[in-house]
């Protein structure tokens, strides 16, 4: 695998993880690891161009249908593809079909760029994610195979105890917070062969114990504000990304 290549353009493909939820900016929009990575690449490459086609809630079939064609047509030097986790976290999932669609996405994108980056998606440690781990590991095994077959870079975020720490996640327990996204950006930066600027996998200090009442209060708030609406969307076939356009739909000069 080649590393330390100069990239003049970058297209990010995926779902809410790549869109940047929940790394909130003061104006209420989301930044996220892909924007952070683009900013760092732009600082070293005058005229750097960036597009982010990721949209929250997208399943791998929608990513293939809606994003891979436009991304391939852009012909960017660097492409990141992260998808499938929304599928495997659903109560019912055909993991074989998810893997086949991911393979289709990789085969569309890999020939169009200098470097394709895939990821073993991060997971918040806890009993909810644990029940889906067999599905996730099957998906990750296919990602490893595709990475080797297409000489793509695979960034293993799931193995990181630090990124999986609940303190790296937003109160919705589904999306990384600002520090989590910062660490992912650093992980990809290093995987591309750049000099480390920090230890992205550095352990967090011991957590301060939280009392029973505080935990239950947090659980009730989570169920009311996040879990309930999520279940409602699943039951009605709706998605948080319905009707939402990508935040950077064109490959244009990077602007912070």
PDB file of C-alpha atoms in Angstrom:
ATOM      1  CA  UNK A   1       0.000   0.000   0.000  1.00  0.00           C
ATOM      2  CA  UNK A   2       1.318   3.430  -0.934  1.00  0.00           C
ATOM      3  CA  UNK A   3       1.317   6.092   1.741  1.00  0.00           C
ATOM      4  CA  UNK A   4       2.257   9.721   2.098  1.00  0.00           C
ATOM      5  CA  UNK A   5       0.696  10.596  -1.293  1.00  0.00           C
ATOM      6  CA  UNK A   6      -0.316  14.167  -2.035  1.00  0.00           C
ATOM      7  CA  UNK A   7      -4.081  14.387  -2.460  1.00  0.00           C
ATOM      8  CA  UNK A   8      -5.633  17.300  -4.316  1.00  0.00           C
ATOM      9  CA  UNK A   9      -9.272  16.213  -3.885  1.00  0.00           C
ATOM     10  CA  UNK A  10     -11.421  14.184  -1.487  1.00  0.00           C
ATOM     11  CA  UNK A  11     -14.951  12.778  -1.672  1.00  0.00           C
ATOM     12  CA  UNK A  12     -16.638  11.298   1.414  1.00  0.00           C
ATOM     13  CA  UNK A  13     -19.440   8.740   0.955  1.00  0.00           C
ATOM     14  CA  UNK A  14     -21.681   7.302   3.668  1.00  0.00           C
ATOM     15  CA  UNK A  15     -24.260   7.992   6.346  1.00  0.00           C
ATOM     16  CA  UNK A  16     -24.534  10.086   9.540  1.00  0.00           C
ATOM     17  CA  UNK A  17     -21.085   9.033  10.727  1.00  0.00           C
ATOM     18  CA  UNK A  18     -19.484  10.689   7.701  1.00  0.00           C
ATOM     19  CA  UNK A  19     -21.972  13.564   7.576  1.00  0.00           C
ATOM     20  CA  UNK A  20     -20.598  14.512  10.994  1.00  0.00           C
ATOM     21  CA  UNK A  21     -23.330  13.853  13.542  1.00  0.00           C
ATOM     22  CA  UNK A  22     -23.044  14.854  16.364  1.00  0.00           C
ATOM     23  CA  UNK A  23     -20.082  17.217  16.121  1.00  0.00           C
ATOM     24  CA  UNK A  24     -22.201  20.361  16.356  1.00  0.00           C
ATOM     25  CA  UNK A  25     -21.020  23.791  15.280  1.00  0.00           C
ATOM     26  CA  UNK A  26     -22.367  27.011  16.871  1.00  0.00           C
ATOM     27  CA  UNK A  27     -24.834  27.489  14.002  1.00  0.00           C
ATOM     28  CA  UNK A  28     -26.367  24.054  14.635  1.00  0.00           C
ATOM     29  CA  UNK A  29     -24.808  22.316  11.625  1.00  0.00           C
ATOM     30  CA  UNK A  30     -22.494  19.333  11.883  1.00  0.00           C
ATOM     31  CA  UNK A  31     -18.778  19.226  11.134  1.00  0.00           C
ATOM     32  CA  UNK A  32     -17.353  15.727  11.756  1.00  0.00           C
ATOM     33  CA  UNK A  33     -14.207  13.774  11.004  1.00  0.00           C
ATOM     34  CA  UNK A  34     -14.429  14.107   7.202  1.00  0.00           C
ATOM     35  CA  UNK A  35     -14.558  17.909   7.364  1.00  0.00           C
ATOM     36  CA  UNK A  36     -11.681  17.912   9.849  1.00  0.00           C
ATOM     37  CA  UNK A  37      -9.620  15.650   7.606  1.00  0.00           C
ATOM     38  CA  UNK A  38     -10.399  17.803   4.568  1.00  0.00           C
ATOM     39  CA  UNK A  39      -9.231  20.892   6.433  1.00  0.00           C
ATOM     40  CA  UNK A  40      -5.915  19.292   7.294  1.00  0.00           C
ATOM     41  CA  UNK A  41      -5.361  18.018   3.762  1.00  0.00           C
ATOM     42  CA  UNK A  42      -6.269  21.442   2.342  1.00  0.00           C
ATOM     43  CA  UNK A  43      -3.684  23.117   4.576  1.00  0.00           C
ATOM     44  CA  UNK A  44      -0.980  21.105   2.799  1.00  0.00           C
ATOM     45  CA  UNK A  45      -2.393  21.273  -0.737  1.00  0.00           C
ATOM     46  CA  UNK A  46      -3.308  24.639  -2.336  1.00  0.00           C
ATOM     47  CA  UNK A  47      -6.450  24.385  -4.444  1.00  0.00           C
ATOM     48  CA  UNK A  48      -7.646  21.297  -2.569  1.00  0.00           C
ATOM     49  CA  UNK A  49     -11.228  20.300  -3.415  1.00  0.00           C
ATOM     50  CA  UNK A  50     -13.723  18.483  -1.191  1.00  0.00           C
ATOM     51  CA  UNK A  51     -17.204  16.967  -1.445  1.00  0.00           C
ATOM     52  CA  UNK A  52     -19.205  15.193   1.244  1.00  0.00           C
ATOM     53  CA  UNK A  53     -22.129  13.188  -0.155  1.00  0.00           C
ATOM     54  CA  UNK A  54     -22.990  11.428   3.119  1.00  0.00           C
ATOM     55  CA  UNK A  55     -26.534  11.749   4.462  1.00  0.00           C
ATOM     56  CA  UNK A  56     -27.790  10.611   7.853  1.00  0.00           C
ATOM     57  CA  UNK A  57     -29.927   7.482   8.038  1.00  0.00           C
ATOM     58  CA  UNK A  58     -28.853   6.050   4.690  1.00  0.00           C
ATOM     59  CA  UNK A  59     -28.732   2.284   4.253  1.00  0.00           C
ATOM     60  CA  UNK A  60     -26.033   0.668   2.151  1.00  0.00           C
ATOM     61  CA  UNK A  61     -28.427   0.167  -0.780  1.00  0.00           C
ATOM     62  CA  UNK A  62     -29.233   3.877  -0.799  1.00  0.00           C
ATOM     63  CA  UNK A  63     -25.529   4.746  -0.585  1.00  0.00           C
ATOM     64  CA  UNK A  64     -24.845   2.558  -3.613  1.00  0.00           C
ATOM     65  CA  UNK A  65     -27.770   3.982  -5.585  1.00  0.00           C
ATOM     66  CA  UNK A  66     -27.484   7.661  -4.656  1.00  0.00           C
ATOM     67  CA  UNK A  67     -23.838   8.343  -3.842  1.00  0.00           C
ATOM     68  CA  UNK A  68     -21.410   5.971  -5.564  1.00  0.00           C
ATOM     69  CA  UNK A  69     -22.244   7.100  -9.097  1.00  0.00           C
ATOM     70  CA  UNK A  70     -21.729  10.820  -8.431  1.00  0.00           C
ATOM     71  CA  UNK A  71     -18.635  10.091  -6.328  1.00  0.00           C
ATOM     72  CA  UNK A  72     -17.062   7.948  -9.055  1.00  0.00           C
ATOM     73  CA  UNK A  73     -17.801  10.615 -11.676  1.00  0.00           C
ATOM     74  CA  UNK A  74     -15.918  13.225  -9.635  1.00  0.00           C
ATOM     75  CA  UNK A  75     -12.660  11.310 -10.040  1.00  0.00           C
ATOM     76  CA  UNK A  76     -11.225  12.498  -6.735  1.00  0.00           C
ATOM     77  CA  UNK A  77      -7.773  11.405  -5.589  1.00  0.00           C
ATOM     78  CA  UNK A  78      -9.104  10.238  -2.215  1.00  0.00           C
ATOM     79  CA  UNK A  79     -12.465   8.564  -1.496  1.00  0.00           C
ATOM     80  CA  UNK A  80     -13.765   7.328   1.849  1.00  0.00           C
ATOM     81  CA  UNK A  81     -16.630   4.844   2.041  1.00  0.00           C
ATOM     82  CA  UNK A  82     -18.315   3.937   5.316  1.00  0.00           C
ATOM     83  CA  UNK A  83     -21.696   2.235   5.262  1.00  0.00           C
ATOM     84  CA  UNK A  84     -23.701  -0.792   6.313  1.00  0.00           C
ATOM     85  CA  UNK A  85     -23.863  -0.153  10.041  1.00  0.00           C
ATOM     86  CA  UNK A  86     -27.390   1.297   9.831  1.00  0.00           C
ATOM     87  CA  UNK A  87     -28.412  -1.961   8.180  1.00  0.00           C
ATOM     88  CA  UNK A  88     -26.860  -4.371  10.676  1.00  0.00           C
ATOM     89  CA  UNK A  89     -28.257  -2.448  13.666  1.00  0.00           C
ATOM     90  CA  UNK A  90     -31.834  -3.029  12.502  1.00  0.00           C
ATOM     91  CA  UNK A  91     -33.860  -5.831  14.138  1.00  0.00           C
ATOM     92  CA  UNK A  92     -34.026  -7.728  10.841  1.00  0.00           C
ATOM     93  CA  UNK A  93     -31.114  -7.670   8.442  1.00  0.00           C
ATOM     94  CA  UNK A  94     -29.886  -9.772   5.522  1.00  0.00           C
ATOM     95  CA  UNK A  95     -26.180  -9.429   6.273  1.00  0.00           C
ATOM     96  CA  UNK A  96     -25.234 -11.287   3.101  1.00  0.00           C
ATOM     97  CA  UNK A  97     -27.075  -8.724   0.992  1.00  0.00           C
ATOM     98  CA  UNK A  98     -25.480  -5.864   2.924  1.00  0.00           C
ATOM     99  CA  UNK A  99     -22.034  -7.304   2.239  1.00  0.00           C
ATOM    100  CA  UNK A 100     -22.837  -7.790  -1.461  1.00  0.00           C
ATOM    101  CA  UNK A 101     -23.956  -4.173  -1.768  1.00  0.00           C
ATOM    102  CA  UNK A 102     -20.839  -2.961   0.003  1.00  0.00           C
ATOM    103  CA  UNK A 103     -18.760  -4.989  -2.464  1.00  0.00           C
ATOM    104  CA  UNK A 104     -20.652  -3.324  -5.323  1.00  0.00           C
ATOM    105  CA  UNK A 105     -19.881   0.107  -3.871  1.00  0.00           C
ATOM    106  CA  UNK A 106     -16.175  -0.696  -3.527  1.00  0.00           C
ATOM    107  CA  UNK A 107     -15.968  -2.036  -7.061  1.00  0.00           C
ATOM    108  CA  UNK A 108     -17.510   1.165  -8.391  1.00  0.00           C
ATOM    109  CA  UNK A 109     -15.269   3.501  -6.428  1.00  0.00           C
ATOM    110  CA  UNK A 110     -11.867   1.806  -6.234  1.00  0.00           C
ATOM    111  CA  UNK A 111     -10.942   2.206  -9.927  1.00  0.00           C
ATOM    112  CA  UNK A 112     -11.755   5.946  -9.880  1.00  0.00           C
ATOM    113  CA  UNK A 113      -9.341   7.167  -7.202  1.00  0.00           C
ATOM    114  CA  UNK A 114      -5.729   7.006  -6.044  1.00  0.00           C
ATOM    115  CA  UNK A 115      -6.730   5.859  -2.571  1.00  0.00           C
ATOM    116  CA  UNK A 116      -9.944   4.314  -1.253  1.00  0.00           C
ATOM    117  CA  UNK A 117     -10.397   4.266   2.524  1.00  0.00           C
ATOM    118  CA  UNK A 118     -12.759   1.807   4.229  1.00  0.00           C
ATOM    119  CA  UNK A 119     -13.434   1.532   7.942  1.00  0.00           C
ATOM    120  CA  UNK A 120     -14.405  -0.893  10.623  1.00  0.00           C
ATOM    121  CA  UNK A 121     -16.985   1.480  12.087  1.00  0.00           C
ATOM    122  CA  UNK A 122     -16.689   2.481  15.744  1.00  0.00           C
ATOM    123  CA  UNK A 123     -19.158   1.079  18.238  1.00  0.00           C
ATOM    124  CA  UNK A 124     -20.199   2.404  21.627  1.00  0.00           C
ATOM    125  CA  UNK A 125     -19.307  -0.172  24.254  1.00  0.00           C
ATOM    126  CA  UNK A 126     -22.329  -1.531  26.085  1.00  0.00           C
ATOM    127  CA  UNK A 127     -25.009  -4.245  26.080  1.00  0.00           C
ATOM    128  CA  UNK A 128     -27.033  -2.751  23.203  1.00  0.00           C
ATOM    129  CA  UNK A 129     -24.182  -2.879  20.703  1.00  0.00           C
ATOM    130  CA  UNK A 130     -22.949  -6.217  22.037  1.00  0.00           C
ATOM    131  CA  UNK A 131     -25.964  -8.094  20.696  1.00  0.00           C
ATOM    132  CA  UNK A 132     -25.161  -6.913  17.156  1.00  0.00           C
ATOM    133  CA  UNK A 133     -21.452  -7.738  17.278  1.00  0.00           C
ATOM    134  CA  UNK A 134     -21.708 -11.040  15.315  1.00  0.00           C
ATOM    135  CA  UNK A 135     -23.299  -9.163  12.405  1.00  0.00           C
ATOM    136  CA  UNK A 136     -20.742  -6.382  12.665  1.00  0.00           C
ATOM    137  CA  UNK A 137     -17.822  -8.794  12.690  1.00  0.00           C
ATOM    138  CA  UNK A 138     -19.162 -10.501   9.563  1.00  0.00           C
ATOM    139  CA  UNK A 139     -19.424  -7.109   7.859  1.00  0.00           C
ATOM    140  CA  UNK A 140     -15.939  -6.152   9.018  1.00  0.00           C
ATOM    141  CA  UNK A 141     -14.517  -9.427   7.696  1.00  0.00           C
ATOM    142  CA  UNK A 142     -15.837  -8.550   4.243  1.00  0.00           C
ATOM    143  CA  UNK A 143     -14.392  -5.040   4.570  1.00  0.00           C
ATOM    144  CA  UNK A 144     -10.983  -6.570   5.295  1.00  0.00           C
ATOM    145  CA  UNK A 145     -11.301  -8.826   2.250  1.00  0.00           C
ATOM    146  CA  UNK A 146     -12.321  -5.941   0.004  1.00  0.00           C
ATOM    147  CA  UNK A 147      -9.483  -3.814   1.323  1.00  0.00           C
ATOM    148  CA  UNK A 148      -6.940  -6.504   0.469  1.00  0.00           C
ATOM    149  CA  UNK A 149      -8.462  -7.197  -2.942  1.00  0.00           C
ATOM    150  CA  UNK A 150      -8.571  -3.546  -4.027  1.00  0.00           C
ATOM    151  CA  UNK A 151      -5.490  -2.273  -2.182  1.00  0.00           C
ATOM    152  CA  UNK A 152      -7.712  -0.011  -0.095  1.00  0.00           C
ATOM    153  CA  UNK A 153      -6.792   1.384   3.303  1.00  0.00           C
ATOM    154  CA  UNK A 154      -8.850  -0.130   6.146  1.00  0.00           C
ATOM    155  CA  UNK A 155      -8.985   1.875   9.381  1.00  0.00           C
ATOM    156  CA  UNK A 156      -9.972  -0.269  12.361  1.00  0.00           C
ATOM    157  CA  UNK A 157     -11.957   1.984  14.676  1.00  0.00           C
ATOM    158  CA  UNK A 158     -14.042  -0.776  16.231  1.00  0.00           C
ATOM    159  CA  UNK A 159     -11.017  -2.252  17.999  1.00  0.00           C
ATOM    160  CA  UNK A 160     -10.319   1.041  19.772  1.00  0.00           C
ATOM    161  CA  UNK A 161     -11.292   0.988  23.435  1.00  0.00           C
ATOM    162  CA  UNK A 162     -10.913   4.769  23.549  1.00  0.00           C
ATOM    163  CA  UNK A 163     -13.271   5.540  20.654  1.00  0.00           C
ATOM    164  CA  UNK A 164     -15.743   2.985  22.012  1.00  0.00           C
ATOM    165  CA  UNK A 165     -15.789   4.682  25.426  1.00  0.00           C
ATOM    166  CA  UNK A 166     -19.265   6.144  26.155  1.00  0.00           C
ATOM    167  CA  UNK A 167     -17.622   9.513  26.846  1.00  0.00           C
ATOM    168  CA  UNK A 168     -16.761   9.756  23.133  1.00  0.00           C
ATOM    169  CA  UNK A 169     -20.423   9.568  22.180  1.00  0.00           C
ATOM    170  CA  UNK A 170     -23.287  12.035  22.040  1.00  0.00           C
ATOM    171  CA  UNK A 171     -26.246  11.772  24.366  1.00  0.00           C
ATOM    172  CA  UNK A 172     -28.171   9.948  21.608  1.00  0.00           C
ATOM    173  CA  UNK A 173     -25.682   7.041  22.091  1.00  0.00           C
ATOM    174  CA  UNK A 174     -25.529   6.543  18.314  1.00  0.00           C
ATOM    175  CA  UNK A 175     -23.156   9.258  17.131  1.00  0.00           C
ATOM    176  CA  UNK A 176     -19.701  10.416  18.143  1.00  0.00           C
ATOM    177  CA  UNK A 177     -19.222  13.754  19.856  1.00  0.00           C
ATOM    178  CA  UNK A 178     -16.629  16.363  18.843  1.00  0.00           C
ATOM    179  CA  UNK A 179     -13.732  14.564  20.540  1.00  0.00           C
ATOM    180  CA  UNK A 180     -14.723  11.261  18.958  1.00  0.00           C
ATOM    181  CA  UNK A 181     -14.737  12.813  15.493  1.00  0.00           C
ATOM    182  CA  UNK A 182     -11.394  14.491  16.156  1.00  0.00           C
ATOM    183  CA  UNK A 183      -9.868  11.110  16.957  1.00  0.00           C
ATOM    184  CA  UNK A 184     -11.317   9.503  13.836  1.00  0.00           C
ATOM    185  CA  UNK A 185      -9.884  12.302  11.687  1.00  0.00           C
ATOM    186  CA  UNK A 186      -6.469  11.720  13.267  1.00  0.00           C
ATOM    187  CA  UNK A 187      -6.760   7.960  12.697  1.00  0.00           C
ATOM    188  CA  UNK A 188      -7.463   8.424   8.988  1.00  0.00           C
ATOM    189  CA  UNK A 189      -4.765  11.106   8.713  1.00  0.00           C
ATOM    190  CA  UNK A 190      -2.198   8.658  10.055  1.00  0.00           C
ATOM    191  CA  UNK A 191      -3.513   5.756   7.946  1.00  0.00           C
ATOM    192  CA  UNK A 192      -2.826   7.894   4.858  1.00  0.00           C
ATOM    193  CA  UNK A 193       0.839   8.004   5.835  1.00  0.00           C
ATOM    194  CA  UNK A 194       0.964  11.453   7.418  1.00  0.00           C
ATOM    195  CA  UNK A 195       2.971  12.342  10.499  1.00  0.00           C
ATOM    196  CA  UNK A 196       0.945  11.878  13.708  1.00  0.00           C
ATOM    197  CA  UNK A 197      -0.267  15.020  15.405  1.00  0.00           C
ATOM    198  CA  UNK A 198      -1.729  13.162  18.403  1.00  0.00           C
ATOM    199  CA  UNK A 199      -2.360   9.659  19.731  1.00  0.00           C
ATOM    200  CA  UNK A 200      -5.871   9.052  18.433  1.00  0.00           C
ATOM    201  CA  UNK A 201      -6.203   5.850  20.474  1.00  0.00           C
ATOM    202  CA  UNK A 202      -4.872   7.269  23.751  1.00  0.00           C
ATOM    203  CA  UNK A 203      -6.774   5.834  26.757  1.00  0.00           C
ATOM    204  CA  UNK A 204      -9.152   8.129  28.579  1.00  0.00           C
ATOM    205  CA  UNK A 205      -8.663   8.804  32.297  1.00  0.00           C
ATOM    206  CA  UNK A 206     -10.708   6.617  34.652  1.00  0.00           C
ATOM    207  CA  UNK A 207     -14.378   7.538  34.509  1.00  0.00           C
ATOM    208  CA  UNK A 208     -15.931   9.273  37.491  1.00  0.00           C
ATOM    209  CA  UNK A 209     -18.584   6.954  38.982  1.00  0.00           C
ATOM    210  CA  UNK A 210     -22.150   8.081  38.275  1.00  0.00           C
ATOM    211  CA  UNK A 211     -24.861   7.536  40.856  1.00  0.00           C
ATOM    212  CA  UNK A 212     -27.909   5.354  40.299  1.00  0.00           C
ATOM    213  CA  UNK A 213     -30.339   8.284  40.150  1.00  0.00           C
ATOM    214  CA  UNK A 214     -28.206  10.145  37.596  1.00  0.00           C
ATOM    215  CA  UNK A 215     -27.959   7.011  35.416  1.00  0.00           C
ATOM    216  CA  UNK A 216     -31.688   6.411  35.497  1.00  0.00           C
ATOM    217  CA  UNK A 217     -32.404  10.059  34.727  1.00  0.00           C
ATOM    218  CA  UNK A 218     -30.067   9.862  31.755  1.00  0.00           C
ATOM    219  CA  UNK A 219     -31.722   6.647  30.566  1.00  0.00           C
ATOM    220  CA  UNK A 220     -35.203   8.192  30.747  1.00  0.00           C
ATOM    221  CA  UNK A 221     -34.073  11.292  28.844  1.00  0.00           C
ATOM    222  CA  UNK A 222     -32.389   9.121  26.213  1.00  0.00           C
ATOM    223  CA  UNK A 223     -35.523   6.992  25.760  1.00  0.00           C
ATOM    224  CA  UNK A 224     -37.784  10.027  25.444  1.00  0.00           C
ATOM    225  CA  UNK A 225     -35.619  12.194  23.188  1.00  0.00           C
ATOM    226  CA  UNK A 226     -33.823   9.629  21.041  1.00  0.00           C
ATOM    227  CA  UNK A 227     -34.917   5.992  21.388  1.00  0.00           C
ATOM    228  CA  UNK A 228     -38.649   6.668  21.040  1.00  0.00           C
ATOM    229  CA  UNK A 229     -38.337   8.733  17.840  1.00  0.00           C
ATOM    230  CA  UNK A 230     -35.880   6.189  16.391  1.00  0.00           C
ATOM    231  CA  UNK A 231     -38.336   3.331  16.991  1.00  0.00           C
ATOM    232  CA  UNK A 232     -41.128   5.444  15.508  1.00  0.00           C
ATOM    233  CA  UNK A 233     -39.165   5.953  12.296  1.00  0.00           C
ATOM    234  CA  UNK A 234     -38.421   2.227  12.045  1.00  0.00           C
ATOM    235  CA  UNK A 235     -42.109   1.335  12.463  1.00  0.00           C
ATOM    236  CA  UNK A 236     -43.255   3.827   9.838  1.00  0.00           C
ATOM    237  CA  UNK A 237     -40.457   3.216   7.355  1.00  0.00           C
ATOM    238  CA  UNK A 238     -39.132   6.769   7.639  1.00  0.00           C
ATOM    239  CA  UNK A 239     -35.521   7.917   7.907  1.00  0.00           C
ATOM    240  CA  UNK A 240     -33.891  10.959   9.469  1.00  0.00           C
ATOM    241  CA  UNK A 241     -32.311  11.603   6.073  1.00  0.00           C
ATOM    242  CA  UNK A 242     -35.514  11.587   4.000  1.00  0.00           C
ATOM    243  CA  UNK A 243     -35.496  14.563   1.654  1.00  0.00           C
ATOM    244  CA  UNK A 244     -32.128  15.790   2.911  1.00  0.00           C
ATOM    245  CA  UNK A 245     -29.447  16.799   0.422  1.00  0.00           C
ATOM    246  CA  UNK A 246     -25.710  16.268   1.025  1.00  0.00           C
ATOM    247  CA  UNK A 247     -24.019  19.202   2.735  1.00  0.00           C
ATOM    248  CA  UNK A 248     -21.231  19.366   0.106  1.00  0.00           C
ATOM    249  CA  UNK A 249     -22.723  17.887  -3.052  1.00  0.00           C
ATOM    250  CA  UNK A 250     -20.079  19.224  -5.458  1.00  0.00           C
ATOM    251  CA  UNK A 251     -16.335  18.798  -5.588  1.00  0.00           C
ATOM    252  CA  UNK A 252     -15.330  22.396  -4.955  1.00  0.00           C
ATOM    253  CA  UNK A 253     -12.365  24.225  -3.404  1.00  0.00           C
ATOM    254  CA  UNK A 254     -12.373  23.598   0.321  1.00  0.00           C
ATOM    255  CA  UNK A 255     -13.783  26.311   2.557  1.00  0.00           C
ATOM    256  CA  UNK A 256     -13.791  25.933   6.322  1.00  0.00           C
TER     257      UNK A 256
END
